[in-house]
Amino acid sequence: MSGASAGNASYDCLVIGGGHNGLVCAAYLARGGRSVLVLEAASQVGGAAITREFAPGFKVSACAHLLHLMPGSLIKDLGLDARGLQLAAAHMRTTAIAPDCPPLPIDAHDPTLLAARSAADAAALPAYRARLRRLAEALYPVLDTATPRLGTESWQDRASWLRIGWRIRRLGRRDMRELLRIGGMCVQDLLDEHFETPLLKGALGFDAVLGTSAGPRSPGSVFPLLYRMAAEVQGGSALAQPVGGLGALSDSLARAALAAGAAIRTSATVERIMVRDDRAAGVILKSGEQITATNVISNADPKTTFLQLLGGEYLDTGFVRRIAHLRARGVTAKLHLALNRLPQFTGLSDSALAGRLLLAPSLDYVERAFNHAKYREFSAAPIAEITVPTVNDASLAPAGRHVLSAVVQYAPYELAGGWQNERQRFVDLVIDALERCAPGLRASVEAVELLSPPDIEREFRISGGHWHHAELALDQFFIVRPVPGAAQYRTPIGGLYLCGAGCHPGGGVMGIAGRNAARALMREAA
Ligand SMILES: Cc1cc2nc3c(=O)[nH]c(=O)nc-3n(C[C@H](O)[C@H](O)[C@H](O)COP(=O)(O)OP(=O)(O)OC[C@H]3O[C@@H](n4cnc5c(N)ncnc54)[C@H](O)[C@@H]3O)c2cc1C
């Protein structure tokens, strides 16, 4: 990205990986006066938030395709608007689709179609959303700060616990009780309490299980929903699509890092983290080049960082075991279709096609799809989050052509039969499922790209190809994320930090892990 040549230079901070979190971290460190070099193995920055051509003339946001979790404060801090981040669409609508029934907008502010199906659900939806939003707002400070440690004398840890406690206390008795009640619950029970329309419940439940190895009946599945909402409440644009795709966001982050004084090298694969006197001392690249630094910050996932780049010999066996057992097998695939015309979803308005479509007709349907994943199979009836980004941004395809981008679950990393043998069957099943909602779609397909979890692992260097670098669940979050001994962005090795989705507060294009990590490092070094 930059012409910066490291030569034999030494840096205050080396960031391994130019994913969006690595770039955010580099930008904040450089603004804090540190000399920073980002080393990215791929030929472009952005990690799982890039735009690339998948068929001649057709471009797509390769993994992440919707921007909705990045705090407005971060976008403003780094001046991303002035550095090329423009939105092709903001406040995108969500519509639930299903083969045998008309599409259902699930926006709380447009309840008319829902009211026609269930007056009770239309009446219940705003209150349901408002309460979850209040709970999510109380949780946001938990996301936006390094997790405090337990049982220390540090005033910072104590103040941090107090702040969290105070935010939750301020919810008031009823909401506080509700947070405790639903926090560990399964999302199916929560939705059954409030609603009766299967299509509505399927779509609302979808957001709870998206990117995770859980179904709506899995205990604790309300928690990722609250978490997602907690990040969303700080975002300014709700669901959004950047002009040029998510890669444009990453490019604007890279510009922010460069403007702050950081250097970025692409096609620079780190092979090893160097350790001297029990401290991280720099890295060795695949080319053999050595670069020294006072601190090394890894945007790579925890398994890659500790087991491949550092090596278990520097860690105690208990820690190595915890990392080895970190649950990080992806269940999410991405399907890209190059289309020779605009897809026609039955009964769907043009404005709805500019938003996101959820194919998750009922909670039972979602749970059945998940059942297969438990046995390393995929379901013949998958669930999907679909966008047609070319509706909002014609620059992504040749004139008159379109791109369909679908996040598809459940696609187990370790598939019985292997992805090599089964990928065409999976693609056919997904296209068949889409065809039932958009007749004629199959005939308009000019090219197909499937990214299965092993493809994501290979191309994006994410162990297990997992959305969050490590499962986001109650046993792998907050003060135990990714594992005890490596929370707070620090690691057992002095001078070695984590800054990616595998640490608190997890994945999604948020940038919060990168910002928190930079702050933690600077506070420690101050
Ligand atoms: C299919 C799919 C769809 C998704 N959709 C969405 C969505 O719509 N919205 C959303 O918010 N989130 C989405 N996500 C989640 C989101 O993409 C990720 O959680 C997020 O991008 C992770 O960012 P990161 O910077 O922490 O890590 P990454 O993006 O994984 O970046 C890590 C970087 O480190 C580099 N690296 C690794 N090892 C080395 C090495 N040895 N040397 C040098 N560089 C190295 C990698 O090449 C990579 O660039 C999706 C994820 C998937 C898998």
Coordinates of C-alpha atoms and ligand atoms in Angstrom, one line a residue:
M1 CA 0.0 0.0 0.0
S2 CA 2.7 2.5 0.9
G3 CA 6.1 2.4 -0.6
A4 CA 7.6 2.3 2.9
S5 CA 10.6 0.0 3.0
A6 CA 11.4 -1.4 6.4
G7 CA 15.0 -2.2 5.6
N8 CA 16.7 -2.9 8.9
A9 CA 14.7 -0.2 10.7
S10 CA 13.3 -0.8 14.1
Y11 CA 9.8 0.3 15.1
D12 CA 7.9 1.0 18.3
C13 CA 5.1 -1.2 17.0
L14 CA 4.8 -3.9 14.3
V15 CA 1.2 -4.8 13.4
I16 CA 0.9 -8.3 11.9
G17 CA -2.0 -8.1 9.5
G18 CA -3.7 -5.3 7.8
G19 CA -7.3 -6.4 8.4
H20 CA -9.6 -3.5 9.4
N21 CA -8.7 -4.0 13.1
G22 CA -5.0 -4.0 12.4
L23 CA -5.4 -0.8 10.4
V24 CA -7.4 0.9 13.1
C25 CA -4.9 -0.2 15.7
A26 CA -2.0 1.2 13.6
A27 CA -3.8 4.5 13.0
Y28 CA -4.4 5.1 16.7
L29 CA -0.8 4.0 17.7
A30 CA 0.6 6.3 15.1
R31 CA -1.6 9.2 16.3
G32 CA -0.2 8.4 19.7
G33 CA 3.3 9.2 18.5
R34 CA 4.5 5.6 17.9
S35 CA 6.4 4.5 14.9
V36 CA 4.3 1.8 13.3
L37 CA 4.7 -0.7 10.5
V38 CA 1.8 -2.9 9.3
L39 CA 2.8 -6.1 7.6
E40 CA 0.0 -7.7 5.5
A41 CA 0.4 -11.0 3.9
A42 CA -2.1 -10.4 1.1
S43 CA -1.6 -8.1 -1.8
Q44 CA -4.3 -5.7 -0.5
V45 CA -5.2 -4.5 3.0
G46 CA -8.6 -5.2 4.6
G47 CA -8.5 -8.9 5.5
A48 CA -12.1 -10.1 5.5
A49 CA -13.3 -6.6 4.6
I50 CA -12.1 -6.2 1.0
T51 CA -13.6 -5.7 -2.4
R52 CA -12.3 -7.8 -5.2
E53 CA -13.2 -9.1 -8.7
F54 CA -14.7 -12.6 -8.6
A55 CA -15.6 -12.8 -12.3
P56 CA -14.4 -10.6 -15.2
G57 CA -16.0 -7.1 -14.5
F58 CA -17.9 -8.3 -11.4
K59 CA -16.7 -7.0 -8.0
V60 CA -18.0 -7.9 -4.5
S61 CA -17.2 -7.4 -0.8
A62 CA -15.5 -10.7 -0.4
C63 CA -16.5 -11.7 3.2
A64 CA -18.2 -8.9 5.1
H65 CA -20.7 -7.1 2.9
L66 CA -22.6 -4.9 5.3
L67 CA -21.3 -2.1 7.5
H68 CA -23.3 -1.6 10.6
L69 CA -21.1 -2.1 13.7
M70 CA -18.4 0.5 13.4
P71 CA -18.9 3.2 16.0
G72 CA -19.6 6.7 14.6
S73 CA -16.9 8.0 17.0
L74 CA -14.2 5.9 15.3
I75 CA -15.3 7.0 11.8
K76 CA -15.1 10.6 12.9
D77 CA -11.9 10.2 14.9
L78 CA -10.1 8.8 11.9
G79 CA -11.7 11.2 9.4
L80 CA -12.8 8.3 7.2
D81 CA -15.4 10.4 5.4
A82 CA -12.7 12.7 4.2
R83 CA -10.5 9.7 3.3
G84 CA -12.8 8.2 0.7
L85 CA -15.5 6.4 2.8
Q86 CA -18.9 7.2 1.1
L87 CA -22.1 5.3 1.6
A88 CA -24.0 4.0 -1.5
A89 CA -26.8 3.1 0.9
A90 CA -27.5 3.8 4.6
H91 CA -30.3 2.7 6.9
M92 CA -30.9 -0.3 4.6
R93 CA -34.2 -2.1 5.1
T94 CA -34.5 -5.7 6.1
T95 CA -37.1 -7.9 4.5
A96 CA -37.9 -11.5 5.4
I97 CA -38.4 -13.7 2.3
A98 CA -39.7 -17.3 2.0
P99 CA -40.6 -19.5 -1.0
D100 CA -44.3 -19.8 -0.3
C101 CA -45.4 -16.5 1.2
P102 CA -45.1 -12.8 0.4
P103 CA -42.0 -10.9 1.6
L104 CA -42.3 -9.2 5.0
P105 CA -40.5 -6.0 5.8
I106 CA -39.4 -6.2 9.4
D107 CA -38.7 -2.5 10.1
A108 CA -40.4 -1.3 13.2
H109 CA -41.2 2.0 11.6
D110 CA -43.2 0.4 8.7
P111 CA -45.5 -2.1 10.5
T112 CA -48.4 -2.0 8.0
L113 CA -47.6 -5.3 6.1
L114 CA -46.8 -7.0 9.4
A115 CA -50.1 -5.7 10.9
A116 CA -52.0 -7.2 7.9
R117 CA -50.6 -10.6 9.0
S118 CA -50.6 -10.2 12.7
A119 CA -51.9 -7.1 14.5
A120 CA -50.5 -8.5 17.8
D121 CA -47.0 -8.8 16.3
A122 CA -47.1 -5.3 14.8
A123 CA -48.1 -3.9 18.1
A124 CA -45.4 -5.9 20.0
L125 CA -42.4 -5.2 17.7
P126 CA -41.7 -1.6 18.6
A127 CA -41.7 -2.4 22.4
Y128 CA -39.6 -5.5 21.9
R129 CA -37.0 -3.5 19.9
A130 CA -37.1 -0.6 22.3
R131 CA -36.4 -2.8 25.3
L132 CA -33.5 -4.7 23.6
R133 CA -32.1 -1.4 22.5
R134 CA -32.1 -0.1 26.1
L135 CA -30.3 -3.3 27.2
A136 CA -27.9 -3.0 24.3
E137 CA -27.1 0.6 25.1
A138 CA -26.2 -0.4 28.6
L139 CA -23.8 -3.0 27.3
Y140 CA -22.0 -0.7 24.8
P141 CA -19.4 0.6 27.3
V142 CA -18.5 -3.1 27.9
L143 CA -17.5 -3.3 24.3
D144 CA -15.7 -0.1 24.0
T145 CA -13.0 -0.7 26.6
A146 CA -10.4 -3.2 27.4
T147 CA -12.0 -5.7 29.7
P148 CA -11.1 -5.1 33.4
R149 CA -9.2 -7.8 35.3
L150 CA -10.6 -9.7 38.2
G151 CA -9.1 -9.4 41.7
T152 CA -6.4 -6.8 41.1
E153 CA -5.6 -3.7 43.2
S154 CA -5.5 -1.5 40.1
W155 CA -7.7 1.6 40.3
Q156 CA -8.3 1.3 36.5
D157 CA -9.7 -2.2 36.8
R158 CA -11.9 -1.1 39.8
A159 CA -13.1 2.0 38.0
S160 CA -13.9 0.0 34.9
W161 CA -16.0 -2.6 36.9
L162 CA -17.8 0.3 38.6
R163 CA -18.6 2.0 35.3
I164 CA -20.0 -1.3 33.9
G165 CA -22.0 -1.9 37.1
W166 CA -23.3 1.7 37.1
R167 CA -24.5 1.5 33.4
I168 CA -26.4 -1.7 34.2
R169 CA -27.7 -0.3 37.5
R170 CA -29.1 2.7 35.6
L171 CA -31.3 0.4 33.5
G172 CA -33.6 0.3 36.5
R173 CA -35.1 -2.7 38.3
R174 CA -37.3 -4.1 35.5
D175 CA -34.8 -3.9 32.7
M176 CA -32.0 -5.1 34.9
R177 CA -34.0 -8.1 35.8
E178 CA -34.9 -8.6 32.2
L179 CA -31.2 -8.5 31.2
L180 CA -30.4 -11.1 33.8
R181 CA -33.3 -13.2 32.7
I182 CA -32.7 -13.2 28.9
G183 CA -28.9 -12.9 28.8
G184 CA -28.3 -16.7 28.8
M185 CA -31.6 -17.7 27.2
C186 CA -32.2 -19.2 23.8
V187 CA -33.5 -16.7 21.3
Q188 CA -36.4 -19.0 20.3
D189 CA -37.9 -18.8 23.9
L190 CA -37.5 -15.0 23.8
L191 CA -39.2 -14.6 20.4
D192 CA -42.0 -17.1 21.3
E193 CA -42.8 -14.9 24.3
H194 CA -43.4 -11.9 22.0
F195 CA -44.5 -12.9 18.5
E196 CA -46.6 -15.4 16.6
T197 CA -45.6 -14.9 12.9
P198 CA -43.1 -17.6 11.9
L199 CA -41.5 -15.5 9.1
L200 CA -41.0 -12.6 11.6
K201 CA -39.5 -14.8 14.2
G202 CA -37.2 -16.6 11.8
A203 CA -35.8 -13.3 10.6
L204 CA -35.4 -11.8 14.1
G205 CA -33.7 -15.1 15.2
F206 CA -31.4 -15.1 12.2
D207 CA -29.5 -12.1 13.5
A208 CA -28.9 -13.9 16.8
V209 CA -27.2 -16.9 15.2
L210 CA -25.5 -15.2 12.2
G211 CA -21.8 -16.1 12.1
T212 CA -22.0 -18.4 15.1
S213 CA -22.2 -22.1 15.6
A214 CA -25.6 -22.0 17.3
G215 CA -29.2 -22.4 16.5
P216 CA -32.2 -20.5 17.9
R217 CA -32.7 -23.2 20.5
S218 CA -29.1 -23.1 21.7
P219 CA -28.8 -21.8 25.2
G220 CA -27.2 -18.3 25.3
S221 CA -28.3 -17.4 21.7
V222 CA -29.9 -14.2 22.9
F223 CA -26.4 -13.0 23.9
P224 CA -24.9 -12.5 20.4
L225 CA -28.1 -10.6 19.4
L226 CA -27.7 -8.2 22.3
Y227 CA -24.0 -7.9 21.6
R228 CA -24.7 -7.1 17.9
M229 CA -27.3 -4.5 18.9
A230 CA -24.9 -3.0 21.4
A231 CA -22.4 -2.3 18.6
E232 CA -25.2 -1.2 16.2
V233 CA -26.6 1.4 18.6
Q234 CA -23.3 3.4 18.3
G235 CA -23.1 3.2 14.5
G236 CA -24.5 6.2 12.7
S237 CA -25.9 4.6 9.6
A238 CA -27.5 1.3 10.7
L239 CA -27.0 -1.2 7.9
A240 CA -24.9 0.4 5.2
Q241 CA -23.1 -0.3 2.0
P242 CA -20.0 1.7 1.2
V243 CA -19.5 2.9 -2.3
G244 CA -17.0 0.4 -3.8
G245 CA -17.8 -2.2 -1.2
L246 CA -16.3 -2.9 2.2
G247 CA -12.8 -2.6 0.6
A248 CA -13.4 1.1 0.3
L249 CA -13.8 1.2 4.1
S250 CA -10.5 -0.6 4.6
D251 CA -8.8 1.6 2.1
S252 CA -10.0 4.7 4.0
L253 CA -8.6 3.1 7.2
A254 CA -5.3 2.5 5.5
R255 CA -5.2 6.2 4.4
A256 CA -5.9 7.2 8.0
A257 CA -3.0 5.1 9.3
L258 CA -0.7 6.5 6.6
A259 CA -1.7 10.0 7.3
A260 CA -1.0 9.5 11.0
G261 CA 2.5 8.4 10.0
A262 CA 2.3 4.6 10.0
A263 CA 3.8 2.6 7.1
I264 CA 2.1 -0.4 5.5
R265 CA 3.6 -3.2 3.5
T266 CA 1.5 -5.6 1.6
S267 CA 2.6 -9.1 0.3
A268 CA 4.7 -9.3 3.5
T269 CA 3.9 -12.6 5.3
V270 CA 5.1 -12.9 8.8
E271 CA 6.6 -16.3 9.5
R272 CA 7.7 -16.0 13.1
I273 CA 7.5 -13.7 16.0
M274 CA 11.0 -13.2 17.5
V275 CA 11.3 -13.5 21.2
R276 CA 14.3 -12.2 23.2
D277 CA 14.6 -12.3 27.0
D278 CA 10.9 -13.4 27.2
R279 CA 9.8 -10.4 25.2
A280 CA 8.5 -10.0 21.7
A281 CA 11.4 -8.4 19.8
G282 CA 10.2 -8.3 16.2
V283 CA 9.3 -10.6 13.4
I284 CA 10.8 -12.7 10.7
L285 CA 9.1 -12.5 7.3
K286 CA 8.7 -15.5 4.9
S287 CA 11.4 -13.9 2.8
G288 CA 13.8 -14.2 5.7
E289 CA 13.9 -10.5 6.4
Q290 CA 14.0 -9.6 10.1
I291 CA 12.3 -6.5 11.5
T292 CA 12.8 -5.5 15.1
A293 CA 10.3 -3.7 17.3
T294 CA 9.6 -2.9 20.9
N295 CA 6.0 -4.2 20.6
V296 CA 4.3 -6.7 18.2
I297 CA 0.6 -6.5 17.8
S298 CA -1.2 -9.4 16.0
N299 CA -4.3 -8.9 14.0
A300 CA -4.1 -12.6 13.1
D301 CA -6.5 -14.9 14.9
P302 CA -5.4 -16.3 18.3
K303 CA -4.6 -19.9 17.1
T304 CA -2.4 -18.5 14.2
T305 CA -0.7 -16.0 16.5
F306 CA 0.2 -18.3 19.4
L307 CA 0.5 -21.8 17.7
Q308 CA 2.1 -20.8 14.4
L309 CA 3.7 -17.4 14.6
L310 CA 4.9 -17.6 18.2
G311 CA 5.2 -21.3 18.9
G312 CA 4.1 -23.2 22.0
E313 CA 7.7 -23.4 23.3
Y314 CA 7.3 -19.9 24.7
L315 CA 4.0 -20.6 26.5
D316 CA 3.0 -22.8 29.4
T317 CA 1.2 -26.0 28.6
G318 CA -2.1 -24.9 30.2
F319 CA -2.2 -21.8 28.0
V320 CA -1.3 -23.8 24.8
R321 CA -4.1 -26.2 25.7
R322 CA -6.6 -23.4 26.1
I323 CA -5.7 -21.9 22.7
A324 CA -5.7 -25.3 21.0
H325 CA -9.3 -25.9 22.4
L326 CA -10.6 -22.5 21.5
R327 CA -13.7 -23.1 19.5
A328 CA -13.1 -21.5 16.1
R329 CA -14.6 -23.7 13.4
G330 CA -16.5 -21.5 11.0
V331 CA -20.1 -22.4 9.9
T332 CA -20.6 -19.5 7.5
A333 CA -20.0 -19.5 3.7
K334 CA -20.2 -16.8 1.2
L335 CA -21.8 -17.2 -2.3
H336 CA -21.3 -14.6 -5.0
L337 CA -23.3 -14.7 -8.2
A338 CA -22.6 -12.7 -11.4
L339 CA -26.0 -12.1 -13.0
N340 CA -27.0 -11.0 -16.5
R341 CA -30.0 -9.2 -15.1
L342 CA -31.6 -7.9 -11.9
P343 CA -33.0 -10.8 -9.9
Q344 CA -36.8 -10.8 -9.6
F345 CA -37.9 -11.8 -6.1
T346 CA -41.6 -12.6 -6.1
G347 CA -43.6 -9.8 -4.5
L348 CA -40.5 -7.7 -3.6
S349 CA -40.5 -4.0 -4.2
D350 CA -37.5 -2.2 -5.7
S351 CA -36.7 -0.4 -2.5
A352 CA -36.6 -3.7 -0.6
L353 CA -34.2 -5.2 -3.1
A354 CA -31.9 -2.3 -2.3
G355 CA -31.8 -3.5 1.3
R356 CA -31.0 -6.9 2.8
L357 CA -33.1 -10.0 2.5
L358 CA -33.2 -12.7 5.0
L359 CA -34.1 -16.2 4.0
A360 CA -35.0 -17.8 7.3
P361 CA -38.7 -18.6 7.1
S362 CA -39.2 -19.8 10.6
L363 CA -37.3 -20.6 13.8
D364 CA -37.9 -24.3 13.1
Y365 CA -36.4 -24.0 9.7
V366 CA -33.3 -22.3 11.1
E367 CA -32.9 -24.9 13.9
R368 CA -33.3 -27.7 11.4
A369 CA -30.6 -26.1 9.2
F370 CA -28.4 -26.0 12.3
N371 CA -29.1 -29.6 13.2
H372 CA -27.2 -30.8 10.1
A373 CA -24.1 -28.7 11.0
K374 CA -23.8 -30.6 14.3
Y375 CA -23.2 -33.7 12.3
R376 CA -20.8 -32.0 9.9
E377 CA -23.4 -31.8 7.1
F378 CA -25.2 -29.0 5.4
S379 CA -28.9 -28.7 5.2
A380 CA -30.9 -29.0 1.9
A381 CA -32.7 -25.9 3.2
P382 CA -30.0 -23.3 4.1
I383 CA -30.5 -19.9 5.7
A384 CA -29.0 -16.8 4.0
E385 CA -28.5 -13.0 4.3
I386 CA -28.7 -11.7 0.7
T387 CA -27.8 -8.3 -0.8
V388 CA -27.8 -7.2 -4.4
P389 CA -25.1 -4.5 -4.0
T390 CA -25.3 -3.4 -7.7
V391 CA -28.7 -2.0 -7.0
N392 CA -27.1 0.7 -4.9
D393 CA -23.7 0.9 -6.6
A394 CA -23.6 0.2 -10.4
S395 CA -19.8 0.4 -10.5
L396 CA -19.6 -3.1 -9.1
A397 CA -20.6 -4.8 -12.4
P398 CA -20.7 -4.2 -16.2
A399 CA -23.7 -2.1 -17.4
G400 CA -27.0 -3.9 -17.0
R401 CA -25.4 -6.8 -15.0
H402 CA -25.7 -7.5 -11.3
V403 CA -24.0 -9.1 -8.3
L404 CA -25.8 -11.2 -5.7
S405 CA -23.9 -11.6 -2.4
A406 CA -25.2 -14.2 0.1
V407 CA -23.9 -15.1 3.5
V408 CA -25.1 -18.7 3.9
Q409 CA -25.4 -20.9 7.0
Y410 CA -24.8 -23.5 8.1
A411 CA -21.7 -24.6 6.2
P412 CA -19.5 -26.6 8.6
Y413 CA -15.8 -26.2 8.4
E414 CA -15.2 -29.9 8.7
L415 CA -17.7 -31.2 6.2
A416 CA -18.4 -34.9 6.1
G417 CA -17.4 -35.9 2.6
G418 CA -15.1 -32.8 2.3
W419 CA -15.7 -29.5 0.6
Q420 CA -13.8 -30.5 -2.5
N421 CA -16.4 -33.2 -3.2
E422 CA -19.5 -31.4 -1.9
R423 CA -19.1 -27.8 -3.0
Q424 CA -21.1 -28.0 -6.2
R425 CA -23.9 -29.8 -4.4
F426 CA -23.9 -26.9 -1.8
V427 CA -23.9 -24.3 -4.5
D428 CA -26.8 -26.0 -6.3
L429 CA -28.8 -26.2 -3.1
V430 CA -28.3 -22.6 -2.3
I431 CA -29.2 -21.5 -5.8
D432 CA -32.3 -23.8 -5.7
A433 CA -33.3 -22.2 -2.4
L434 CA -32.9 -18.7 -3.9
E435 CA -34.7 -19.7 -7.1
R436 CA -37.8 -20.7 -5.1
C437 CA -38.0 -17.0 -4.0
A438 CA -36.7 -15.5 -7.3
P439 CA -37.9 -17.6 -10.2
G440 CA -35.5 -17.4 -13.2
L441 CA -32.5 -16.6 -11.1
R442 CA -30.6 -19.7 -12.1
A443 CA -30.9 -19.0 -15.8
S444 CA -29.4 -15.5 -15.2
V445 CA -26.2 -16.7 -13.5
E446 CA -23.1 -16.0 -15.5
A447 CA -20.5 -16.9 -12.9
V448 CA -20.4 -18.3 -9.3
E449 CA -17.9 -18.1 -6.5
L450 CA -18.3 -20.0 -3.3
L451 CA -16.1 -19.2 -0.2
S452 CA -16.5 -22.2 2.1
P453 CA -15.0 -21.9 5.6
P454 CA -11.8 -23.8 4.4
D455 CA -11.6 -21.3 1.5
I456 CA -11.9 -18.4 3.9
E457 CA -9.2 -20.0 6.1
R458 CA -6.9 -20.3 3.1
E459 CA -7.6 -16.9 1.4
F460 CA -8.0 -14.7 4.5
R461 CA -5.7 -16.6 6.8
I462 CA -8.3 -17.1 9.5
S463 CA -8.0 -20.5 11.4
G464 CA -11.3 -22.4 10.8
G465 CA -12.5 -19.6 8.6
H466 CA -14.5 -18.3 11.5
W467 CA -16.5 -15.0 11.3
H468 CA -15.3 -13.9 14.8
H469 CA -11.8 -15.6 14.6
A470 CA -13.2 -17.6 17.6
E471 CA -16.7 -18.5 18.5
L472 CA -18.6 -15.7 20.2
A473 CA -20.4 -17.3 23.1
L474 CA -20.8 -16.8 26.8
D475 CA -17.7 -19.0 27.6
Q476 CA -15.5 -17.1 25.1
F477 CA -16.3 -13.5 25.7
F478 CA -15.4 -10.4 27.7
I479 CA -12.8 -11.2 30.4
V480 CA -12.2 -14.7 29.1
R481 CA -11.9 -13.8 25.4
P482 CA -10.0 -15.4 23.7
V483 CA -8.8 -17.3 26.7
P484 CA -7.8 -16.4 30.3
G485 CA -4.2 -15.1 30.2
A486 CA -4.7 -13.3 26.9
A487 CA -7.6 -11.0 27.6
Q488 CA -7.1 -7.2 27.8
Y489 CA -5.1 -7.5 24.5
R490 CA -2.0 -8.5 26.4
T491 CA -0.5 -12.0 26.2
P492 CA 1.8 -14.0 28.4
I493 CA 4.8 -12.7 26.3
G494 CA 5.8 -9.1 27.2
G495 CA 5.5 -6.7 24.3
L496 CA 3.1 -9.1 22.4
Y497 CA -0.5 -7.9 22.0
L498 CA -3.6 -9.1 20.1
C499 CA -5.9 -6.6 18.2
G500 CA -8.2 -8.8 16.0
A501 CA -11.7 -10.2 16.1
G502 CA -10.5 -13.1 18.3
C503 CA -10.2 -10.7 21.3
H504 CA -12.8 -8.6 23.0
P505 CA -15.4 -7.6 21.7
G506 CA -15.2 -10.0 18.8
G507 CA -15.8 -10.0 15.1
G508 CA -17.7 -8.0 12.7
V509 CA -16.4 -4.8 11.0
M510 CA -16.3 -2.8 14.2
G511 CA -12.7 -1.7 14.6
I512 CA -13.3 -1.7 18.4
A513 CA -10.8 -4.4 19.1
G514 CA -8.1 -2.5 17.2
R515 CA -8.9 0.8 19.0
N516 CA -9.0 -0.9 22.4
A517 CA -5.8 -2.7 21.8
A518 CA -4.0 0.5 20.8
R519 CA -5.3 2.2 23.9
A520 CA -4.3 -0.7 26.2
L521 CA -0.8 -0.7 24.7
M522 CA -0.3 3.0 25.1
R523 CA -1.7 3.0 28.6
E524 CA 0.7 0.2 29.6
A525 CA 3.7 1.9 28.0
A526 CA 2.9 5.3 29.5
Ligands
LIG1 C1 -18.5 -15.0 5.2 C2 -18.4 -13.8 6.2 C3 -19.3 -12.8 6.1 C4 -19.2 -11.7 7.0 N1 -20.1 -10.7 6.8 C5 -20.0 -9.6 7.7 C6 -20.8 -8.5 7.5 O1 -21.6 -8.4 6.5 N2 -20.6 -7.4 8.3 C7 -19.7 -7.5 9.4 O2 -19.6 -6.5 10.1 N3 -18.9 -8.5 9.6 C8 -19.0 -9.6 8.7 N4 -18.2 -10.6 8.9 C9 -17.2 -10.6 10.0 C10 -16.0 -9.7 9.6 O3 -15.6 -9.9 8.3 C11 -14.7 -10.1 10.5 O4 -15.1 -10.4 11.8 C12 -13.7 -9.0 10.4 O5 -13.5 -8.6 9.1 C13 -12.4 -9.4 11.1 O6 -11.5 -8.3 11.0 P1 -10.1 -8.4 11.7 O7 -9.4 -7.1 11.2 O8 -10.1 -8.6 13.1 O9 -9.4 -9.7 11.0 P2 -9.2 -10.0 9.5 O10 -10.1 -9.3 8.6 O11 -9.2 -11.5 9.5 O12 -7.7 -9.5 9.2 C14 -6.5 -10.2 9.7 C15 -5.4 -9.9 8.7 O13 -4.2 -10.5 9.1 C16 -3.5 -11.0 8.0 N5 -2.6 -12.0 8.4 C17 -2.9 -13.2 9.0 N6 -1.7 -13.9 9.2 C18 -0.7 -13.1 8.7 C19 0.7 -13.3 8.7 N7 1.3 -14.4 9.1 N8 1.5 -12.3 8.1 C20 0.9 -11.1 7.7 N9 -0.5 -10.9 7.7 C21 -1.2 -11.9 8.2 C22 -4.6 -11.5 7.1 O14 -4.2 -11.7 5.7 C23 -5.7 -10.5 7.3 O15 -5.6 -9.4 6.4 C24 -18.2 -11.7 8.0 C25 -17.3 -12.8 8.1 C26 -17.4 -13.8 7.2 C27 -16.4 -14.9 7.3

